Amino acid sequence: MNKLAYAGGLAGLVFLMPIAFAADSCSVPQLKVLAQKTLGLTTLEKSLADYRKASGTQVDLVYFGENDRRGKSRLDASTKAGAYQVYYVDEANVAEFAAAGWILPLLKYYPKEYDYSDFLPGRRAVASYKDVAYFAPLYGGGDFLYYRKDLLDKAHIAVPKTLEELQAAIKKVNNPPAVYGWVARGQRGSGMNVWRWSPFFTAMGGAWVDKDGKAGFNSAAGVKATQTYMDLLKYTPPGTATYDWSNAVEAFRAGKVAFMIESTPFADWMEDPTKSSVVGKVGYARPPAPLSSAGFGHGFAIAAYGSKDECTRQAAGKFIAWASSKEQEQARLKDGVFSDYNRSSTIGSPYFQQHVQPGIVAGLNAITDTTRLNIWSSPLWPQVGDNLGVVLEELFTGTRTDVKAALDDAAKYTDAVIARAGRRN
């Protein structure tokens, strides 16, 4: 067994990360990975040189922002360019990529000793399509209601447990420009404004398709969800109608916002004293009823056209297994990254229990039974979701004002996409 020594993290903590490679296993000189930057991958980069020495493979991570990453990988796959051997994939495009044959079933190439079954059940669920695993989780979670404890205490407001209570609290604490009651994603995109809007839609009783297989989001539930979302945008910082997740998170940790519903890994960002002005002032609760916690997962998958031969596929599988291993998750913890956890063994480890803030742990426990996938699990989702995102952004920015008519237009587009897919099949 080869071992990699990793030195880094808090107070120079040092530990060993084993890499076991069979003597006859395949090795290729280079793997190109189309990726999206995360804190966990920053930790991974520190040991890539050692991985090359142990495996004989140089791994190059090529980073893009979330929307660009999706677009670049889709272009590379759909044109069969094959410039990358590994794609960073998420719950929003795994169905599309798997159904098109752009990524390969993972477990054939994922060494058993890296224990895929140790991943949390929710992560394995979003990493699969039709019960087949396609990516190894690197990053994921659900939703917290982030709230400023100090502002709520000052205003004598209890933590909202219902959507109605949240709406009232947002209005009460809103005091621009010193502090805004709310912030959210407004920017177009299936993984941007639609992702944040979806829990409102499903909470209102909405279904993505009706009994006839046609678009269902232009229903009364869709209209009510959109109107509710637009009403909350009245209490946000200027420009929120086109914010992505990073804009929203930065506004909150800059101390400009009282409430936000966002993904759980950002709790780590709130408690970073080098970048956050609200350390120790943030509470973490389950989203107020009837909103659910939006479950998600991101990870690495084997690119079918970039990994054309069995040896390359084996090499890609080895790298993905190592990158998503128990040892890498422990490396992240010891590097101060408590957001990029995906394994049962990580959550149960003494280091996690000792170093994660009790309030965050309590929040994670509180959302367990309310976390689910809110988006449409379909290969058609990227087209449908991105088009809906354009329409929502137009409504949020005031370019369009008739909610029902706008959603009807998006539904017509969706029905046409569904019809074309039916004819092809």
Coordinates of C-alpha atoms in Angstrom, one line a residue:
M1 CA 0.0 0.0 0.0
N2 CA 1.3 3.4 -0.9
K3 CA 0.7 6.3 1.5
L4 CA 0.5 10.0 0.9
A5 CA 1.6 12.3 3.7
Y6 CA -0.6 15.4 3.9
A7 CA 0.7 18.3 6.0
G8 CA -1.6 21.3 6.5
G9 CA -4.8 22.5 8.2
L10 CA -5.2 23.8 11.7
A11 CA -2.1 24.1 13.8
G12 CA 0.0 22.1 11.3
L13 CA -2.0 18.9 11.8
V14 CA -0.4 16.0 9.9
F15 CA -2.0 12.7 9.0
L16 CA -1.6 10.0 6.3
M17 CA -4.0 9.4 3.4
P18 CA -3.6 5.9 2.0
I19 CA -3.8 5.2 -1.7
A20 CA -4.0 1.6 -2.6
F21 CA -3.3 0.7 -6.3
A22 CA -3.1 -2.8 -7.6
A23 CA 0.2 -3.6 -9.4
D24 CA -1.6 -4.3 -12.7
S25 CA -4.0 -1.4 -12.5
C26 CA -4.2 1.1 -15.3
S27 CA -2.3 4.4 -15.2
V28 CA -2.5 7.3 -17.6
P29 CA -0.2 10.3 -17.8
Q30 CA -2.9 12.9 -17.4
L31 CA -6.5 13.5 -16.4
K32 CA -8.3 16.8 -17.2
V33 CA -11.1 17.6 -14.8
L34 CA -13.7 20.2 -15.6
A35 CA -14.6 21.4 -12.1
Q36 CA -16.3 24.1 -10.0
K37 CA -14.3 25.6 -7.2
T38 CA -15.2 24.6 -3.6
L39 CA -13.3 24.9 -0.3
G40 CA -12.9 21.1 -0.4
L41 CA -11.2 21.1 -3.7
T42 CA -8.8 23.8 -2.4
T43 CA -7.8 21.2 0.2
L44 CA -7.5 18.5 -2.5
E45 CA -5.1 20.6 -4.5
K46 CA -2.5 20.5 -1.7
S47 CA -2.1 16.7 -2.2
L48 CA -2.3 16.5 -6.0
A49 CA 1.4 16.4 -6.5
D50 CA 1.6 13.4 -4.1
Y51 CA -1.2 11.7 -5.9
R52 CA 0.7 12.0 -9.1
K53 CA 3.8 10.4 -7.5
A54 CA 1.7 7.5 -6.2
S55 CA -0.5 6.9 -9.3
G56 CA 1.6 8.1 -12.2
T57 CA -1.2 10.4 -13.3
Q58 CA -1.1 14.2 -13.5
V59 CA -4.5 15.7 -12.6
D60 CA -5.3 19.1 -13.9
L61 CA -8.4 20.8 -12.4
V62 CA -9.9 23.4 -14.7
Y63 CA -12.3 25.6 -12.9
F64 CA -15.4 27.5 -14.1
G65 CA -18.3 29.2 -12.3
E66 CA -21.5 27.2 -11.7
N67 CA -23.4 28.2 -14.9
D68 CA -20.3 28.2 -17.1
R69 CA -19.3 24.8 -15.7
R70 CA -22.6 23.3 -16.7
G71 CA -22.4 24.9 -20.1
K72 CA -18.8 23.9 -20.8
S73 CA -19.4 20.3 -19.8
R74 CA -22.6 20.1 -21.9
L75 CA -20.8 21.5 -24.9
D76 CA -17.8 19.2 -24.5
A77 CA -20.1 16.1 -24.2
S78 CA -22.7 17.0 -26.8
T79 CA -20.1 17.7 -29.5
K80 CA -18.1 14.6 -28.4
A81 CA -15.0 16.8 -28.1
G82 CA -13.8 14.7 -25.1
A83 CA -11.4 17.3 -23.8
Y84 CA -12.0 16.3 -20.2
Q85 CA -11.9 12.8 -18.6
V86 CA -13.8 13.8 -15.5
Y87 CA -16.8 16.2 -15.1
Y88 CA -18.1 17.9 -12.1
V89 CA -21.8 17.0 -12.1
D90 CA -24.7 17.9 -9.8
E91 CA -28.3 16.9 -9.1
A92 CA -29.6 19.3 -11.7
N93 CA -27.8 17.7 -14.7
V94 CA -27.1 14.1 -13.7
A95 CA -30.3 12.9 -15.4
E96 CA -29.5 14.8 -18.6
F97 CA -25.9 13.6 -18.8
A98 CA -26.7 10.0 -17.8
A99 CA -29.6 9.6 -20.2
A100 CA -27.5 11.0 -23.0
G101 CA -24.6 8.6 -22.3
W102 CA -22.3 11.5 -21.6
I103 CA -21.2 10.1 -18.2
L104 CA -20.6 6.4 -17.3
P105 CA -22.0 4.3 -14.4
L106 CA -19.5 4.9 -11.7
L107 CA -19.3 1.8 -9.6
K108 CA -17.7 -0.4 -12.3
Y109 CA -14.7 1.8 -12.0
Y110 CA -14.9 2.9 -8.3
P111 CA -12.6 0.7 -6.2
K112 CA -14.6 -1.2 -3.6
E113 CA -12.2 -0.4 -0.8
Y114 CA -13.2 3.3 -1.0
D115 CA -16.6 2.3 0.3
Y116 CA -19.2 4.0 -1.8
S117 CA -22.0 2.8 0.6
D118 CA -20.5 5.1 3.3
F119 CA -21.9 8.1 1.5
L120 CA -25.1 9.6 3.2
P121 CA -28.3 8.1 1.7
G122 CA -29.4 11.5 0.5
R123 CA -26.1 12.1 -1.3
R124 CA -26.3 8.7 -3.0
A125 CA -29.9 9.4 -4.1
V126 CA -29.1 12.7 -5.9
A127 CA -25.9 11.1 -7.4
S128 CA -28.0 8.5 -9.1
Y129 CA -30.3 8.3 -12.1
K130 CA -32.8 5.4 -12.4
D131 CA -31.0 3.8 -9.3
V132 CA -27.6 3.8 -11.0
A133 CA -24.8 5.8 -9.3
Y134 CA -23.1 8.2 -11.7
F135 CA -21.0 10.5 -9.5
A136 CA -19.2 10.4 -6.2
P137 CA -20.4 13.2 -3.9
L138 CA -17.9 15.9 -3.0
Y139 CA -20.3 18.6 -1.8
G140 CA -23.9 18.7 -0.8
G141 CA -26.5 19.4 1.8
G142 CA -30.0 20.9 2.3
D143 CA -31.3 24.3 3.4
F144 CA -31.0 26.3 6.6
L145 CA -33.0 29.4 7.5
Y146 CA -30.1 31.7 8.3
Y147 CA -31.1 34.4 10.8
R148 CA -29.3 37.1 12.8
K149 CA -29.8 36.2 16.4
D150 CA -28.8 39.7 17.6
L151 CA -31.4 41.4 15.3
L152 CA -34.1 39.1 16.3
D153 CA -33.3 39.6 20.0
K154 CA -33.3 43.4 19.6
A155 CA -36.7 43.3 17.9
H156 CA -38.1 40.7 20.3
I157 CA -38.9 38.3 17.4
A158 CA -39.0 34.5 17.9
V159 CA -37.3 32.3 15.2
P160 CA -40.0 32.0 12.5
K161 CA -41.5 28.5 12.3
T162 CA -44.0 29.2 9.5
L163 CA -43.8 31.1 6.2
E164 CA -46.3 33.6 7.5
E165 CA -44.2 34.3 10.6
L166 CA -41.1 34.7 8.4
Q167 CA -42.9 37.2 6.1
A168 CA -43.9 39.3 9.2
A169 CA -40.4 39.1 10.7
I170 CA -38.8 40.2 7.5
K171 CA -41.0 43.3 7.3
K172 CA -40.4 44.1 10.9
V173 CA -36.6 44.1 10.9
N174 CA -36.2 45.7 7.4
N175 CA -34.4 49.0 7.9
P176 CA -32.6 50.0 4.8
P177 CA -29.9 50.9 4.1
A178 CA -28.5 49.7 7.4
V179 CA -30.1 46.3 7.2
Y180 CA -32.4 44.5 4.8
G181 CA -35.0 41.9 5.9
W182 CA -34.2 39.3 3.2
V183 CA -31.9 38.2 0.5
A184 CA -32.3 35.5 -2.2
R185 CA -31.2 34.4 -5.6
G186 CA -32.8 36.3 -8.5
Q187 CA -30.4 35.5 -11.3
R188 CA -31.8 33.3 -14.1
G189 CA -30.9 29.6 -14.2
S190 CA -32.2 26.2 -13.2
G191 CA -29.6 26.2 -10.4
M192 CA -30.1 29.8 -9.5
N193 CA -33.5 31.5 -9.1
V194 CA -35.4 28.4 -10.0
W195 CA -33.6 26.4 -7.3
R196 CA -34.6 28.9 -4.6
W197 CA -38.1 29.4 -6.0
S198 CA -38.8 25.6 -6.2
P199 CA -39.4 25.1 -2.4
F200 CA -42.0 27.8 -2.6
F201 CA -43.7 26.1 -5.6
T202 CA -43.8 22.6 -4.1
A203 CA -44.9 24.1 -0.7
M204 CA -47.9 25.6 -2.4
G205 CA -48.8 22.2 -3.7
G206 CA -47.3 22.5 -7.1
A207 CA -46.3 19.6 -9.4
W208 CA -43.8 20.0 -12.3
V209 CA -46.0 18.0 -14.7
D210 CA -49.7 17.3 -14.6
K211 CA -51.6 14.1 -15.0
D212 CA -51.4 14.5 -18.8
G213 CA -47.6 14.9 -18.7
K214 CA -47.7 18.6 -19.5
A215 CA -46.1 21.5 -17.6
G216 CA -47.7 22.2 -14.3
F217 CA -45.9 25.2 -12.9
N218 CA -48.2 27.7 -14.5
S219 CA -50.9 26.5 -12.1
A220 CA -52.4 28.5 -9.2
A221 CA -49.6 27.1 -7.1
G222 CA -47.0 28.4 -9.5
V223 CA -48.6 31.9 -9.5
K224 CA -48.9 32.0 -5.8
A225 CA -45.3 30.9 -5.3
T226 CA -44.0 33.5 -7.7
Q227 CA -46.0 36.3 -6.1
T228 CA -44.8 35.3 -2.7
Y229 CA -41.2 35.3 -3.9
M230 CA -41.6 38.7 -5.6
D231 CA -43.2 40.1 -2.4
L232 CA -40.1 39.1 -0.4
L233 CA -37.8 40.7 -2.9
K234 CA -39.2 44.1 -1.9
Y235 CA -37.1 43.7 1.3
T236 CA -33.8 42.9 -0.2
P237 CA -30.6 44.9 -1.1
P238 CA -30.6 46.7 -4.4
G239 CA -29.8 44.4 -7.3
T240 CA -31.0 41.2 -5.6
A241 CA -33.3 40.5 -8.6
T242 CA -30.2 39.4 -10.5
Y243 CA -28.2 37.9 -7.5
D244 CA -26.6 34.5 -7.7
W245 CA -25.9 32.5 -4.6
S246 CA -22.6 34.1 -3.9
N247 CA -24.0 37.6 -4.0
A248 CA -26.7 36.6 -1.5
V249 CA -24.3 34.8 0.8
E250 CA -21.8 37.7 0.7
A251 CA -24.6 40.2 1.5
F252 CA -25.6 38.2 4.5
R253 CA -22.2 37.7 6.0
A254 CA -21.4 41.3 5.4
G255 CA -24.0 42.1 8.0
K256 CA -26.5 43.7 5.6
V257 CA -29.3 41.1 5.9
A258 CA -31.5 39.6 8.7
F259 CA -32.9 36.4 7.0
M260 CA -31.8 34.1 4.2
I261 CA -32.7 30.6 3.1
E262 CA -29.6 29.0 1.6
S263 CA -27.7 25.8 1.4
T264 CA -26.3 24.3 4.6
P265 CA -22.6 24.4 3.6
F266 CA -22.6 28.1 3.8
A267 CA -22.8 27.9 7.6
D268 CA -19.1 27.4 7.5
W269 CA -18.7 30.7 5.7
M270 CA -20.7 32.5 8.3
E271 CA -18.3 31.4 11.0
D272 CA -15.1 32.3 9.2
P273 CA -13.6 35.2 11.2
T274 CA -11.3 36.3 8.3
K275 CA -14.3 36.9 5.9
S276 CA -17.5 37.2 7.9
S277 CA -18.7 40.1 10.0
V278 CA -21.4 38.1 11.6
V279 CA -19.4 35.4 13.4
G280 CA -21.3 34.2 16.4
K281 CA -24.4 36.2 15.5
V282 CA -26.0 33.7 13.1
G283 CA -28.7 31.1 13.9
Y284 CA -29.4 28.0 11.9
A285 CA -33.0 26.6 11.7
R286 CA -35.1 24.4 9.4
P287 CA -36.9 26.4 6.7
P288 CA -40.3 27.6 8.0
A289 CA -43.3 25.3 7.2
P290 CA -44.5 24.5 4.6
L291 CA -41.1 25.1 2.9
S292 CA -38.9 22.0 2.6
S293 CA -35.1 21.9 2.7
A294 CA -33.8 21.7 -0.9
G295 CA -31.5 18.7 -1.0
F296 CA -28.6 18.7 -3.4
G297 CA -25.3 17.0 -4.2
H298 CA -22.3 17.8 -6.4
G299 CA -19.4 15.4 -7.4
F300 CA -17.1 13.9 -10.0
A301 CA -18.3 11.6 -12.8
I302 CA -16.4 9.8 -15.6
A303 CA -16.8 11.6 -18.9
A304 CA -17.7 9.1 -21.6
Y305 CA -16.0 10.7 -24.6
G306 CA -13.0 12.0 -22.8
S307 CA -12.4 8.5 -21.2
K308 CA -12.7 6.5 -24.4
D309 CA -10.7 3.4 -23.4
E310 CA -11.0 1.1 -20.4
C311 CA -7.6 2.1 -19.0
T312 CA -8.5 5.8 -18.9
R313 CA -11.9 4.9 -17.3
Q314 CA -10.1 3.0 -14.6
A315 CA -7.7 5.8 -14.0
A316 CA -10.6 8.3 -13.8
G317 CA -12.4 6.0 -11.4
K318 CA -9.4 5.7 -9.1
F319 CA -9.0 9.5 -9.0
I320 CA -12.6 10.0 -8.3
A321 CA -12.5 7.4 -5.5
W322 CA -9.4 9.1 -3.9
A323 CA -10.9 12.6 -4.3
S324 CA -14.1 11.5 -2.5
S325 CA -12.5 9.3 0.0
K326 CA -12.9 9.2 3.8
E327 CA -9.3 10.4 4.1
Q328 CA -10.0 13.4 1.9
E329 CA -13.1 14.3 4.0
Q330 CA -11.0 14.1 7.2
A331 CA -8.3 16.3 5.4
R332 CA -11.0 18.9 4.8
L333 CA -12.1 18.9 8.4
K334 CA -8.5 19.3 9.6
D335 CA -8.1 22.1 7.1
G336 CA -11.0 23.9 8.7
V337 CA -13.5 23.0 6.0
F338 CA -16.6 21.7 7.7
S339 CA -19.0 22.3 4.9
D340 CA -17.9 19.7 2.3
Y341 CA -18.9 16.5 4.2
N342 CA -20.8 13.6 2.5
R343 CA -20.1 10.5 4.5
S344 CA -21.7 8.9 7.5
S345 CA -18.2 8.2 8.9
T346 CA -17.3 11.9 8.6
I347 CA -20.4 13.1 10.6
G348 CA -19.7 10.4 13.2
S349 CA -16.0 11.1 13.5
P350 CA -14.7 12.6 16.8
Y351 CA -13.2 15.6 15.0
F352 CA -16.5 16.6 13.4
Q353 CA -18.4 16.3 16.6
Q354 CA -15.8 18.2 18.5
H355 CA -15.3 21.1 16.1
V356 CA -18.6 21.8 14.5
Q357 CA -20.6 24.5 16.3
P358 CA -23.4 23.0 18.3
G359 CA -25.9 25.3 16.7
I360 CA -25.0 24.0 13.2
V361 CA -25.2 20.4 14.3
A362 CA -28.6 21.1 15.8
G363 CA -29.7 22.7 12.6
L364 CA -28.5 19.7 10.5
N365 CA -30.4 17.4 12.8
A366 CA -33.5 19.6 12.4
I367 CA -33.7 19.4 8.6
T368 CA -33.2 15.6 8.2
D369 CA -36.9 14.9 7.8
T370 CA -37.6 17.8 5.6
T371 CA -34.8 17.6 3.0
R372 CA -35.8 16.5 -0.5
L373 CA -35.2 17.2 -4.1
N374 CA -37.5 20.0 -5.2
I375 CA -36.6 20.2 -8.9
W376 CA -37.9 18.0 -11.7
S377 CA -35.8 14.8 -12.0
S378 CA -35.7 14.6 -15.7
P379 CA -33.2 14.7 -18.6
L380 CA -35.2 17.7 -19.8
W381 CA -34.7 19.6 -16.6
P382 CA -31.7 21.8 -17.7
Q383 CA -33.7 23.2 -20.7
V384 CA -36.9 23.5 -18.8
G385 CA -35.3 25.0 -15.7
D386 CA -33.1 27.4 -17.5
N387 CA -36.0 28.8 -19.6
L388 CA -38.2 29.1 -16.5
G389 CA -35.3 31.0 -14.9
V390 CA -35.3 33.5 -17.7
V391 CA -39.0 34.2 -17.2
L392 CA -38.6 34.4 -13.4
E393 CA -35.8 36.9 -13.7
E394 CA -37.9 39.0 -16.1
L395 CA -40.6 39.1 -13.5
F396 CA -38.2 39.8 -10.6
T397 CA -36.6 42.7 -12.5
G398 CA -39.9 44.1 -13.6
T399 CA -39.4 43.5 -17.3
R400 CA -42.6 41.5 -17.2
T401 CA -45.5 42.2 -14.8
D402 CA -48.1 39.6 -15.6
V403 CA -47.2 36.5 -13.6
K404 CA -49.7 34.1 -15.1
A405 CA -49.0 35.1 -18.6
A406 CA -45.2 34.8 -18.1
L407 CA -45.6 31.3 -16.5
D408 CA -47.9 30.3 -19.4
D409 CA -45.2 31.2 -21.9
A410 CA -42.7 29.1 -20.0
A411 CA -45.1 26.2 -19.8
K412 CA -45.7 26.4 -23.6
Y413 CA -41.9 26.1 -24.1
T414 CA -41.8 23.2 -21.7
D415 CA -44.6 21.4 -23.5
A416 CA -42.8 21.8 -26.8
V417 CA -39.6 20.3 -25.2
I418 CA -41.6 17.4 -23.9
A419 CA -43.2 16.8 -27.2
R420 CA -39.9 16.9 -29.1
A421 CA -38.4 14.4 -26.7
G422 CA -41.4 12.1 -27.1
R423 CA -41.1 12.2 -30.9
R424 CA -37.3 11.3 -30.7
N425 CA -38.1 8.4 -28.4

